PDB file of N, CA and C in Angstrom:
ATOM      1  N   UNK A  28      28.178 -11.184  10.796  1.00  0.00           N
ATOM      2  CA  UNK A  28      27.967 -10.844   9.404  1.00  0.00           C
ATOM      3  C   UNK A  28      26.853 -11.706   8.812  1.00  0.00           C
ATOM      4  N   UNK A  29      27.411 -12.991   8.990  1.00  0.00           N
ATOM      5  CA  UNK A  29      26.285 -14.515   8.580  1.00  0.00           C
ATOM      6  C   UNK A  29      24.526 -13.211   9.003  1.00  0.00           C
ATOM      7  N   UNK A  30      24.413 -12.968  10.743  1.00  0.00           N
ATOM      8  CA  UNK A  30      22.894 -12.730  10.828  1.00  0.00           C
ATOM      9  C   UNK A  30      22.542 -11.736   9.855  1.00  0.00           C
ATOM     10  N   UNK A  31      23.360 -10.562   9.719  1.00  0.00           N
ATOM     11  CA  UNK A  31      22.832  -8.888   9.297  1.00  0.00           C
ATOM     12  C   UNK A  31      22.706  -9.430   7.781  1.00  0.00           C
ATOM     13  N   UNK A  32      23.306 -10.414   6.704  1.00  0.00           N
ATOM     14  CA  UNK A  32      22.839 -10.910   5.683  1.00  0.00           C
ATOM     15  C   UNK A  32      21.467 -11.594   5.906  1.00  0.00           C
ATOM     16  N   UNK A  33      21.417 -12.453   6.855  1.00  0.00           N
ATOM     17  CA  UNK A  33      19.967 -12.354   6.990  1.00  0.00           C
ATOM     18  C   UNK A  33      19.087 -12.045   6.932  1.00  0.00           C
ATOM     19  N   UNK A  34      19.255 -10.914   7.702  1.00  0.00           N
ATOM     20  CA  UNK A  34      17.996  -9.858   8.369  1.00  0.00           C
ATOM     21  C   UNK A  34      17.844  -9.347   6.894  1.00  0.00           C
ATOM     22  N   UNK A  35      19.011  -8.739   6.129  1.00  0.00           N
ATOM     23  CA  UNK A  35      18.884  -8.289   4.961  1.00  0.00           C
ATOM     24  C   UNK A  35      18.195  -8.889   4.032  1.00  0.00           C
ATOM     25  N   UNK A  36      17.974 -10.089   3.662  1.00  0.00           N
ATOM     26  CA  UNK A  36      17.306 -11.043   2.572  1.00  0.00           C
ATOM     27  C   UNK A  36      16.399 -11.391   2.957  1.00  0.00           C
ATOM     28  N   UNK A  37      15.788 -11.050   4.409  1.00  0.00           N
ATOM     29  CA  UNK A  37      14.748 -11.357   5.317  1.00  0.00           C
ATOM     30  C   UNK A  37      13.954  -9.904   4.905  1.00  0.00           C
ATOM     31  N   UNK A  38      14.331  -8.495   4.418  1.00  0.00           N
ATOM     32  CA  UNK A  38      13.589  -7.922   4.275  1.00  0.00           C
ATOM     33  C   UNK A  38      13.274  -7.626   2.762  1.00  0.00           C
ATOM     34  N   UNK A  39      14.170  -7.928   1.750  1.00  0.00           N
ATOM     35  CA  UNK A  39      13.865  -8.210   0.531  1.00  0.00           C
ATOM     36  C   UNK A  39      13.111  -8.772   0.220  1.00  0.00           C
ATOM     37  N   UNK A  40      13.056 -10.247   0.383  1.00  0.00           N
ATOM     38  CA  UNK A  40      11.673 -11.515   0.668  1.00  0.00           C
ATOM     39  C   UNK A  40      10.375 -10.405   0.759  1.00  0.00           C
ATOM     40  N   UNK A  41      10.387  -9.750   2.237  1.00  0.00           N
ATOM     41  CA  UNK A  41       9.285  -9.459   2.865  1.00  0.00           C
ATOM     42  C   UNK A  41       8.819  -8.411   2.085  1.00  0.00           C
ATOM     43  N   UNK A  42       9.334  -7.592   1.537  1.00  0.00           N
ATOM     44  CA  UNK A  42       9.133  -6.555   0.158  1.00  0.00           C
ATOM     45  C   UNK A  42       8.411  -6.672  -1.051  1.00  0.00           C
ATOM     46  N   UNK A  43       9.157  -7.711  -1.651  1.00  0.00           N
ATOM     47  CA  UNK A  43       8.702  -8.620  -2.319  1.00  0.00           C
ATOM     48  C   UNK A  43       7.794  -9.403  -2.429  1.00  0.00           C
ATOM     49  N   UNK A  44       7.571  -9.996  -1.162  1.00  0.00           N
ATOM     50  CA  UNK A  44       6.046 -10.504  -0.852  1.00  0.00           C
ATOM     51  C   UNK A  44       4.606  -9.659  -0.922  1.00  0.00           C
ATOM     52  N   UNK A  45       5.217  -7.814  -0.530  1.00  0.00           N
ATOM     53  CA  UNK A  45       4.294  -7.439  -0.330  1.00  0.00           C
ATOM     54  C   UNK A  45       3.897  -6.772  -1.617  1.00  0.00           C
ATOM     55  N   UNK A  46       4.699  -6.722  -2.391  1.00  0.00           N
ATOM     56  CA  UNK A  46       4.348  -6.269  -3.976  1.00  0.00           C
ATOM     57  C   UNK A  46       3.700  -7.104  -4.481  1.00  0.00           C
ATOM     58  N   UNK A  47       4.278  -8.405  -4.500  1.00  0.00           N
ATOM     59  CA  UNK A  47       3.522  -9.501  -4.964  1.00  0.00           C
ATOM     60  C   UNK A  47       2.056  -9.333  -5.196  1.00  0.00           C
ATOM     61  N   UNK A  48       1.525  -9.362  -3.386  1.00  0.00           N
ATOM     62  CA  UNK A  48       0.308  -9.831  -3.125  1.00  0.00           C
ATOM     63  C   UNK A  48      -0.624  -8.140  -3.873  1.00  0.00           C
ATOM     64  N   UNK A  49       0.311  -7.015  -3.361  1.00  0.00           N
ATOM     65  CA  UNK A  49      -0.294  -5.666  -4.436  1.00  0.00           C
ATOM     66  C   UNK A  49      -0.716  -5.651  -5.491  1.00  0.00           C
ATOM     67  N   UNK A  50       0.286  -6.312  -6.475  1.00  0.00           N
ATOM     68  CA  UNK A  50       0.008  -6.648  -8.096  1.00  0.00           C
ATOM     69  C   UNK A  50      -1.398  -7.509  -8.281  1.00  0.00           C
ATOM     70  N   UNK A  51      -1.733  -8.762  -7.252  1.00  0.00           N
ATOM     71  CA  UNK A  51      -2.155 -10.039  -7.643  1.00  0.00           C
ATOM     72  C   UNK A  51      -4.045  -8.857  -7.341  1.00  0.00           C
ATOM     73  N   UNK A  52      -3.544  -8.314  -6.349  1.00  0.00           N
ATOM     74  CA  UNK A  52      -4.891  -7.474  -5.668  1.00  0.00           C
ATOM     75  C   UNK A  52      -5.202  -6.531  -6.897  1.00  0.00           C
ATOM     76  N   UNK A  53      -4.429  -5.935  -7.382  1.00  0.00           N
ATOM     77  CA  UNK A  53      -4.236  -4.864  -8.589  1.00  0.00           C
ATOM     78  C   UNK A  53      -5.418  -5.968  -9.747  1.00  0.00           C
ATOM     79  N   UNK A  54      -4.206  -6.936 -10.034  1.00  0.00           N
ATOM     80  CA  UNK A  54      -4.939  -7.321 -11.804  1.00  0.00           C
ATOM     81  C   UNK A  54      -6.375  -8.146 -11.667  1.00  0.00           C
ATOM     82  N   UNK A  55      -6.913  -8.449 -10.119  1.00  0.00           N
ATOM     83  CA  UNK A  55      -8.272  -8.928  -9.293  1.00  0.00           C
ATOM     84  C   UNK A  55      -9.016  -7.566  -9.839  1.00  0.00           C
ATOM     85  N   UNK A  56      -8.919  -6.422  -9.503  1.00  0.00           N
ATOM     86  CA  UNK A  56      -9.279  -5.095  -9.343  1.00  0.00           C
ATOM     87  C   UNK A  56      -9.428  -4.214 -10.873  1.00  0.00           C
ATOM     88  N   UNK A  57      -8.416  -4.919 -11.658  1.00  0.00           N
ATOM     89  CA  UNK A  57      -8.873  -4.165 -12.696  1.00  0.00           C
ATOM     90  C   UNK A  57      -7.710  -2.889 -12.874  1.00  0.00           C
ATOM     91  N   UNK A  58      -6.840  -2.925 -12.036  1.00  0.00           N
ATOM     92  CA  UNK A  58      -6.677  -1.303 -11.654  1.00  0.00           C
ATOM     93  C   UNK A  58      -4.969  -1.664 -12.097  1.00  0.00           C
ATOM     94  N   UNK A  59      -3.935  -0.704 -11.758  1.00  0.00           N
ATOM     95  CA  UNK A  59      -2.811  -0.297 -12.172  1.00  0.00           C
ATOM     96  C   UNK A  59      -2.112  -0.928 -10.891  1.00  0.00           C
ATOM     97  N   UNK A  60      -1.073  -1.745 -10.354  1.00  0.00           N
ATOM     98  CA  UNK A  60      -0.360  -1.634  -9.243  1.00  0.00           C
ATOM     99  C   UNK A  60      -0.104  -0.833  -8.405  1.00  0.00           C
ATOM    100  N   UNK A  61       0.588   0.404  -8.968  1.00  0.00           N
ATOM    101  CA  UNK A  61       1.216   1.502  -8.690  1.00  0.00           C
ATOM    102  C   UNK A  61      -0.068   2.782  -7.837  1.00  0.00           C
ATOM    103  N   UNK A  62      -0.947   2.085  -7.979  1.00  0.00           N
ATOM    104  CA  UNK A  62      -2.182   3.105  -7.475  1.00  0.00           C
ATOM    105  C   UNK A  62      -2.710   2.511  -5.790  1.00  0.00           C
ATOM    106  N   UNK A  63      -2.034   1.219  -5.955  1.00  0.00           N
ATOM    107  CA  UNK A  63      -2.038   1.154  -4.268  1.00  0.00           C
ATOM    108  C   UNK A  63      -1.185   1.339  -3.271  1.00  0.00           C
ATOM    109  N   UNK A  64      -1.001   1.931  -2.280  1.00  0.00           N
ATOM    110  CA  UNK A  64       0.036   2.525  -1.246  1.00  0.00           C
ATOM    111  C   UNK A  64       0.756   1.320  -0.697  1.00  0.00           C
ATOM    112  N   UNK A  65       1.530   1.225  -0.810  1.00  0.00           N
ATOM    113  CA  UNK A  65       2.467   0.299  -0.044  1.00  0.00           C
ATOM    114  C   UNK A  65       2.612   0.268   1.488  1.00  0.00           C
ATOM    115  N   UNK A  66       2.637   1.489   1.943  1.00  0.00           N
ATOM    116  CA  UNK A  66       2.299   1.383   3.502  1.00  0.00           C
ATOM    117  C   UNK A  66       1.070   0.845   3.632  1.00  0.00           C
ATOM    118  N   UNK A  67       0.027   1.487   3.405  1.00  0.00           N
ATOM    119  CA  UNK A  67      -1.071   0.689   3.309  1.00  0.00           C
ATOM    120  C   UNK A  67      -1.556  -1.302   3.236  1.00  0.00           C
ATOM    121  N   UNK A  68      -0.620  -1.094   1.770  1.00  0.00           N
ATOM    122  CA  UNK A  68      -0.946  -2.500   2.062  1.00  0.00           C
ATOM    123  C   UNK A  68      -0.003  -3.725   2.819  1.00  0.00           C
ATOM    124  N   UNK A  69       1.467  -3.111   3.414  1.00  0.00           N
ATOM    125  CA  UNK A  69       2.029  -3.129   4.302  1.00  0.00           C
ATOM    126  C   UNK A  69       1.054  -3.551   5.889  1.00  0.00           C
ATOM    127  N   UNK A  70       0.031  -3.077   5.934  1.00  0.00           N
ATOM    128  CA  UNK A  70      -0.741  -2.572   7.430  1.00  0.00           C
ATOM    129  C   UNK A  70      -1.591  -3.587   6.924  1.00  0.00           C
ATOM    130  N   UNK A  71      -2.215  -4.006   5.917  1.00  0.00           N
ATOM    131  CA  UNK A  71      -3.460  -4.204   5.762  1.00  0.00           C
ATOM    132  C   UNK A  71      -2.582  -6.265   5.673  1.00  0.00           C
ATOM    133  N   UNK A  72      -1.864  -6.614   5.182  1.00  0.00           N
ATOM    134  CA  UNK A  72      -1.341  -7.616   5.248  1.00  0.00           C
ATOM    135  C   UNK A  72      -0.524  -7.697   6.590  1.00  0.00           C
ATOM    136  N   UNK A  73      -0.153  -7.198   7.326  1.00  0.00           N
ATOM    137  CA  UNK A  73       0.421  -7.692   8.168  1.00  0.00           C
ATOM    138  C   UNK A  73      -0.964  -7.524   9.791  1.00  0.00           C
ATOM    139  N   UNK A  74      -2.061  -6.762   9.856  1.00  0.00           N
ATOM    140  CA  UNK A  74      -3.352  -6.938  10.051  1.00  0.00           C
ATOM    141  C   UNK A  74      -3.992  -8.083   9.779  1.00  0.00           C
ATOM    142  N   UNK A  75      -4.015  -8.855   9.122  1.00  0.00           N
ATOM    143  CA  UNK A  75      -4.240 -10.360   8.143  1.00  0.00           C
ATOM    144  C   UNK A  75      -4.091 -11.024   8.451  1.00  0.00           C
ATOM    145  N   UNK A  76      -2.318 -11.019   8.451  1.00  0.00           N
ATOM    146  CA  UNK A  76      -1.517 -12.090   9.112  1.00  0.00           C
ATOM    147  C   UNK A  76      -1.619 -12.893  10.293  1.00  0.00           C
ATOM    148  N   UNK A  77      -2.142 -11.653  11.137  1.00  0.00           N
ATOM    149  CA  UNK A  77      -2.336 -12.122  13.008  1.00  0.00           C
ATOM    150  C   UNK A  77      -3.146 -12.788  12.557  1.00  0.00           C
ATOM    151  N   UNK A  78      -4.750 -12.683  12.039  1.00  0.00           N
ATOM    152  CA  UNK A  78      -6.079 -13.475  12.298  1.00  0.00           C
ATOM    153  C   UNK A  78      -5.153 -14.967  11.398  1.00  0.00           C
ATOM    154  N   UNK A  79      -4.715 -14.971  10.273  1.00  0.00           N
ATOM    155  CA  UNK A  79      -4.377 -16.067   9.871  1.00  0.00           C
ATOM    156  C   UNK A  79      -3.319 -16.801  10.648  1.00  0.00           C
ATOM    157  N   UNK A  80      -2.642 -16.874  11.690  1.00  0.00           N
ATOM    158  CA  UNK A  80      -1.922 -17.281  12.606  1.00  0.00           C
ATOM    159  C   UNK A  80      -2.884 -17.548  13.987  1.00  0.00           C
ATOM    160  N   UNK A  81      -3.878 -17.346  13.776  1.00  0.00           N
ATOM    161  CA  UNK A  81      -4.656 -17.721  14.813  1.00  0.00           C
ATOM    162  C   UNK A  81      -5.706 -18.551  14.509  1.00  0.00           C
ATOM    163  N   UNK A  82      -5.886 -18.312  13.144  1.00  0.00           N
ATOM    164  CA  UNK A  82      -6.990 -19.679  12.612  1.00  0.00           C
ATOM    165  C   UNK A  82      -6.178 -21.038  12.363  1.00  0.00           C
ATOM    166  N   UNK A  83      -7.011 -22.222  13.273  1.00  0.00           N
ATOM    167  CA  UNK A  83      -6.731 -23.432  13.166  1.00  0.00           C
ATOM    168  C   UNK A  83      -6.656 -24.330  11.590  1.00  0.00           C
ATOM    169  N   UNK A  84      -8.004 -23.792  11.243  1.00  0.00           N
ATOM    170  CA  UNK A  84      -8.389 -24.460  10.376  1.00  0.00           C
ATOM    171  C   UNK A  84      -7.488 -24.127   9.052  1.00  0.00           C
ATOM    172  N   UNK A  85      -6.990 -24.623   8.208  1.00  0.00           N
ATOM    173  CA  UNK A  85      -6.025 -24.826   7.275  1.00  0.00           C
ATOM    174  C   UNK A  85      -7.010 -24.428   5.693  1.00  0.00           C
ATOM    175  N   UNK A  86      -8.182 -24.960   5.613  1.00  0.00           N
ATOM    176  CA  UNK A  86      -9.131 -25.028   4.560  1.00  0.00           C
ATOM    177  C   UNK A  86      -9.473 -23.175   4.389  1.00  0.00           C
ATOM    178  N   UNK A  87      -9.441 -22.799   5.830  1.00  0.00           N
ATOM    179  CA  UNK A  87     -10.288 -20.946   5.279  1.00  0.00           C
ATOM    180  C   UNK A  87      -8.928 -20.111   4.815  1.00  0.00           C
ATOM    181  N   UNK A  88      -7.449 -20.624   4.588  1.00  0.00           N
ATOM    182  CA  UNK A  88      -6.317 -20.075   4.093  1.00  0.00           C
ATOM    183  C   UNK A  88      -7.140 -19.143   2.861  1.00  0.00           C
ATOM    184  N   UNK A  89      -7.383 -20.084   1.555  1.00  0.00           N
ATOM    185  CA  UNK A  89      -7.567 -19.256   0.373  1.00  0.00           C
ATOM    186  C   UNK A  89      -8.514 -18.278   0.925  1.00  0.00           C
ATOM    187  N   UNK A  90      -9.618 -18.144   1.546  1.00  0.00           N
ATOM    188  CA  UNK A  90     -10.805 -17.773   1.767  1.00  0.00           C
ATOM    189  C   UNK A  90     -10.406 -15.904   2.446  1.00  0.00           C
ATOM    190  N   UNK A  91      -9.386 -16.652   3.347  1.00  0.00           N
ATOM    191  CA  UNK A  91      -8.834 -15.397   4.008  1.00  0.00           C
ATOM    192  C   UNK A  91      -7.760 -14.529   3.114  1.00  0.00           C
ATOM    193  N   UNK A  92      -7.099 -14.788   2.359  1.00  0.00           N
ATOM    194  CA  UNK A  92      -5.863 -14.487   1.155  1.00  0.00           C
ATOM    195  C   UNK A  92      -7.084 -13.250   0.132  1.00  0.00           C
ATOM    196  N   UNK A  93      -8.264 -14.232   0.031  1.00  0.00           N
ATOM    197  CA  UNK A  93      -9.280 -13.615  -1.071  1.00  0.00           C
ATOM    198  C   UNK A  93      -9.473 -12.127   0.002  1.00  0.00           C
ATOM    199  N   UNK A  94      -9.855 -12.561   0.833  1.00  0.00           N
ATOM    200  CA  UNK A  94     -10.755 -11.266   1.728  1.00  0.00           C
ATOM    201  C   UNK A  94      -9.601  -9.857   1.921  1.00  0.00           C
ATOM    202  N   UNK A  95      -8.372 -10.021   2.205  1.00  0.00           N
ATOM    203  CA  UNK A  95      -7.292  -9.747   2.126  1.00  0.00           C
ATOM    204  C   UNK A  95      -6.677  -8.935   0.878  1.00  0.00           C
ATOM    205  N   UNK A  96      -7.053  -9.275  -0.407  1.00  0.00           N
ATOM    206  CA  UNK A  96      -7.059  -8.843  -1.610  1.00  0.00           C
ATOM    207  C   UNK A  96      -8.195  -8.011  -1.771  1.00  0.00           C
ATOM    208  N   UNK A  97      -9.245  -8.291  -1.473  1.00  0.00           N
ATOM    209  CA  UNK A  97     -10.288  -7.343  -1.618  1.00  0.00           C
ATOM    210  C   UNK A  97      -9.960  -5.544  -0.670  1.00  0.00           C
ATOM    211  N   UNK A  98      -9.681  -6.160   0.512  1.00  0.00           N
ATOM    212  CA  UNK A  98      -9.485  -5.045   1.698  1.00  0.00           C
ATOM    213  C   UNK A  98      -8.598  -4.470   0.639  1.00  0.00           C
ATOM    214  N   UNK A  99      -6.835  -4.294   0.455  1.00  0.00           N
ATOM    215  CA  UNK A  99      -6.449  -3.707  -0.398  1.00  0.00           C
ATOM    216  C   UNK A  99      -7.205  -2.584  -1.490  1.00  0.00           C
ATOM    217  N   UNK A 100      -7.871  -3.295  -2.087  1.00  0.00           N
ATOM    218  CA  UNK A 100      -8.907  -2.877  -3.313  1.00  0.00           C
ATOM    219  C   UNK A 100      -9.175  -1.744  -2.434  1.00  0.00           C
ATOM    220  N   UNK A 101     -10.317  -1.827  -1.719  1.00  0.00           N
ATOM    221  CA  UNK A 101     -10.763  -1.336  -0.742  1.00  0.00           C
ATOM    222  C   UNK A 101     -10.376  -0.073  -0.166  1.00  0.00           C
ATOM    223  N   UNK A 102      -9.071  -0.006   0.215  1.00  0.00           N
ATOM    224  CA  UNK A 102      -8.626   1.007   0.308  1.00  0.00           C
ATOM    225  C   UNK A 102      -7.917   1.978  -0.397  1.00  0.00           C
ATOM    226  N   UNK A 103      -7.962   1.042  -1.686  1.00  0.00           N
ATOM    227  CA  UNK A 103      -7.946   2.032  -2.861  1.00  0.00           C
ATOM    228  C   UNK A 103      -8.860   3.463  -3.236  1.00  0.00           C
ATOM    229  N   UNK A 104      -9.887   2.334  -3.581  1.00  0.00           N
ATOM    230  CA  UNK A 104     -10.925   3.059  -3.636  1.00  0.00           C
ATOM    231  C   UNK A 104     -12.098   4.161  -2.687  1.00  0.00           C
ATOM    232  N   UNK A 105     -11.406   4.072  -1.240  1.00  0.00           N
ATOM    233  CA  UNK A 105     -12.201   4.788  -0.285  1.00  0.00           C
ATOM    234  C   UNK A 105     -11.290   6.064   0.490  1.00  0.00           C
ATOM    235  N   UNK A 106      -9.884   5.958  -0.075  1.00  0.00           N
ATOM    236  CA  UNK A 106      -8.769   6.419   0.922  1.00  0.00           C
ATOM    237  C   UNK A 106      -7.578   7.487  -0.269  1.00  0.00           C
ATOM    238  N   UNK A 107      -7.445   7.098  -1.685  1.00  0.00           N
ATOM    239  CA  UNK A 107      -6.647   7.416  -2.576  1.00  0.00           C
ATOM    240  C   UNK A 107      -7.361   7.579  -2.973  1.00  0.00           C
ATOM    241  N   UNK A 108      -6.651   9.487  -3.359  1.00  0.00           N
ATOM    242  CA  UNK A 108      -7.215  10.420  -4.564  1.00  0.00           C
ATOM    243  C   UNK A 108      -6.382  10.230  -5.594  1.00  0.00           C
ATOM    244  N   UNK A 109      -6.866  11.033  -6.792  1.00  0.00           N
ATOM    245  CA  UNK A 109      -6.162  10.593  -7.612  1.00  0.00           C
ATOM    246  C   UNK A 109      -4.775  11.743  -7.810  1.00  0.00           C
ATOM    247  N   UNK A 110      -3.493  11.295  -8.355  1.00  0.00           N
ATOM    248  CA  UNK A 110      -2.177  12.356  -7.926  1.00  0.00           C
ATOM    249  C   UNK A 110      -2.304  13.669  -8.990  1.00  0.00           C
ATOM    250  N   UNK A 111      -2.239  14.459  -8.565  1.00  0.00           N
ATOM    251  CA  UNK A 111      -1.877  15.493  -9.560  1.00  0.00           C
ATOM    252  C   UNK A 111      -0.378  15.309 -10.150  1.00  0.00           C
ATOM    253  N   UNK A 112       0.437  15.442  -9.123  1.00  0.00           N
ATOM    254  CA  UNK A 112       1.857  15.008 -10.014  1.00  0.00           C
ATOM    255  C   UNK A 112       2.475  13.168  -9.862  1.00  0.00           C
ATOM    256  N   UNK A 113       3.455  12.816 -10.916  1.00  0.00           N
ATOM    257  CA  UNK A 113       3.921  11.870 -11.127  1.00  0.00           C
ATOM    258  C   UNK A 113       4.924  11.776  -9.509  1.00  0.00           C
ATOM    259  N   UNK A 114       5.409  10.508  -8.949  1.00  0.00           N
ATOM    260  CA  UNK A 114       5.906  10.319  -7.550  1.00  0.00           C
ATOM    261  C   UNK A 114       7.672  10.828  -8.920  1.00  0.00           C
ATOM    262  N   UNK A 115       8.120  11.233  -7.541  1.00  0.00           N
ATOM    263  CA  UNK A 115       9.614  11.687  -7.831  1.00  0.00           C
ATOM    264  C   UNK A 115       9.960  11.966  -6.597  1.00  0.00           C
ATOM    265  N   UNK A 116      11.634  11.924  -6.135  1.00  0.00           N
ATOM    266  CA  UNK A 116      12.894  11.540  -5.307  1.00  0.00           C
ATOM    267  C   UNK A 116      12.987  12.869  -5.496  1.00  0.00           C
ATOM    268  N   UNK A 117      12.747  13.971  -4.298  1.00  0.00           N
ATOM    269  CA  UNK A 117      12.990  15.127  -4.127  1.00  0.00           C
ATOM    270  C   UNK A 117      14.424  15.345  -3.815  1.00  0.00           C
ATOM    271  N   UNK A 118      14.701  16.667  -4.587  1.00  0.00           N
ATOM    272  CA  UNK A 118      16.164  16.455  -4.230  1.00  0.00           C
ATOM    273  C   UNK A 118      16.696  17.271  -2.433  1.00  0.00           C
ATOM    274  N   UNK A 119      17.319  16.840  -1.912  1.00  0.00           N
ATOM    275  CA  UNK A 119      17.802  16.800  -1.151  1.00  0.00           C
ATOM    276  C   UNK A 119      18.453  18.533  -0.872  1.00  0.00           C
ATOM    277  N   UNK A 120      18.076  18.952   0.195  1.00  0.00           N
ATOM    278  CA  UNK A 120      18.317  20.431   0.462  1.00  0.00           C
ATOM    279  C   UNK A 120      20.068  20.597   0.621  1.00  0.00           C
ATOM    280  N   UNK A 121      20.689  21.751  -0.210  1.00  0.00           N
ATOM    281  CA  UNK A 121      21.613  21.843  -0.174  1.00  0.00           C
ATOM    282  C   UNK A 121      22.502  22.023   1.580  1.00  0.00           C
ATOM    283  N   UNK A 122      23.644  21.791   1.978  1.00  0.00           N
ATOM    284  CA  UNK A 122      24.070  22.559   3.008  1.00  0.00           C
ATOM    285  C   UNK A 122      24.442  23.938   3.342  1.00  0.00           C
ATOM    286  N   UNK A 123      25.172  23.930   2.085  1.00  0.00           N
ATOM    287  CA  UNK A 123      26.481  25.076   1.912  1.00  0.00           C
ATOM    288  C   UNK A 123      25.735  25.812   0.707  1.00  0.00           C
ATOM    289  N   UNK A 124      25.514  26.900   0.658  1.00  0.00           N
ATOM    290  CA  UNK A 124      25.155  27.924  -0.085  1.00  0.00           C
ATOM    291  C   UNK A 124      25.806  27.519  -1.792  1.00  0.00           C
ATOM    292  N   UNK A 125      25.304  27.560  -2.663  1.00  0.00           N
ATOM    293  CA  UNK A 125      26.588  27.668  -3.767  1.00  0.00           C
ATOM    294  C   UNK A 125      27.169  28.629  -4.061  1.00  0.00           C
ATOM    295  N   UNK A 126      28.213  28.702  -4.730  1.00  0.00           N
ATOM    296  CA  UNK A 126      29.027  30.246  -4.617  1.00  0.00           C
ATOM    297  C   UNK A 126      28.969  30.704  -5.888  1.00  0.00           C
ATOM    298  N   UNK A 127      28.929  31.625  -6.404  1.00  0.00           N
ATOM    299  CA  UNK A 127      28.902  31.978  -7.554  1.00  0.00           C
ATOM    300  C   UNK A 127      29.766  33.282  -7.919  1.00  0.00           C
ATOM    301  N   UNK A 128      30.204  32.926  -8.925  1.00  0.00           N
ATOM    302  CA  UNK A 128      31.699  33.461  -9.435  1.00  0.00           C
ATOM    303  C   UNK A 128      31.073  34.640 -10.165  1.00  0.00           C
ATOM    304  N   UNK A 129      31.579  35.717 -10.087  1.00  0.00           N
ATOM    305  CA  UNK A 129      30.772  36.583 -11.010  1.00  0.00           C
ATOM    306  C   UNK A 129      32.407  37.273 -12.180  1.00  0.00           C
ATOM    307  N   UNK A 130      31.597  37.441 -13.409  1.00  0.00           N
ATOM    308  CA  UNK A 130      32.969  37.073 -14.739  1.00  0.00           C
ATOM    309  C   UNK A 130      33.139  38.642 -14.545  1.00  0.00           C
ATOM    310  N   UNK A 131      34.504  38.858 -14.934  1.00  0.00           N
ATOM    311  CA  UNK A 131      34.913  40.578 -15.205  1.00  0.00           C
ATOM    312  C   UNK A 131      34.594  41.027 -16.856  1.00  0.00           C
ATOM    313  N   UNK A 132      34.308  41.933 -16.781  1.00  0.00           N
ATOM    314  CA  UNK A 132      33.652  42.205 -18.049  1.00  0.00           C
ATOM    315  C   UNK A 132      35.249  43.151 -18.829  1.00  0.00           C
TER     316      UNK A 132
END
């Protein structure tokens, strides 16, 4: 139980992190949060991550964080059209037919 709470607050964190760094890229940009893809910047930060786990040097951190925020931007602007409709939670296809009662006149 102890790990699967883990794993669980391990992906909240990681969620969270990635909105974070969305917003911080967003109000850099000028632009709205909500106009950058989350998968996207999902790919584009965890793409990042490797080169920053492989750089020694401690000093090019901000340098790489900046470049990182820009890419985001980036694929804002080269990849996202703009939506015709507002995002909405489609509803879910019925199973069972509904039945319908028809009244006696």
């Amino acid at each position: 139980v102890d790990g699967v709470m883990q794993e669980i607050w391990g992906a909240i964190i990681a969620y969270n992190l990635v909105r974070l760094e969305m917003s911080k890229a967003a109000i850099d940009a000028g632009c709205v949060p909500t106009d950058i893809s989350f998968v996207r910047a999902f790919h584009v930060i965890q793409y990042e991550l490797l080169w920053v786990a492989a750089t020694r040097a401690q000093g090019k951190l901000p340098k790489l964080l900046q470049n990182m925020r820009e890419r985001l931007v980036n694929e804002l602007t080269a990849k996202r059209p703009g939506r015709k409709r507002d995002r909405v939670v489609k509803s879910k296809a019925q199973r069972y037919p509904t039945r319908k009662i028809k009244k006696l006149a």
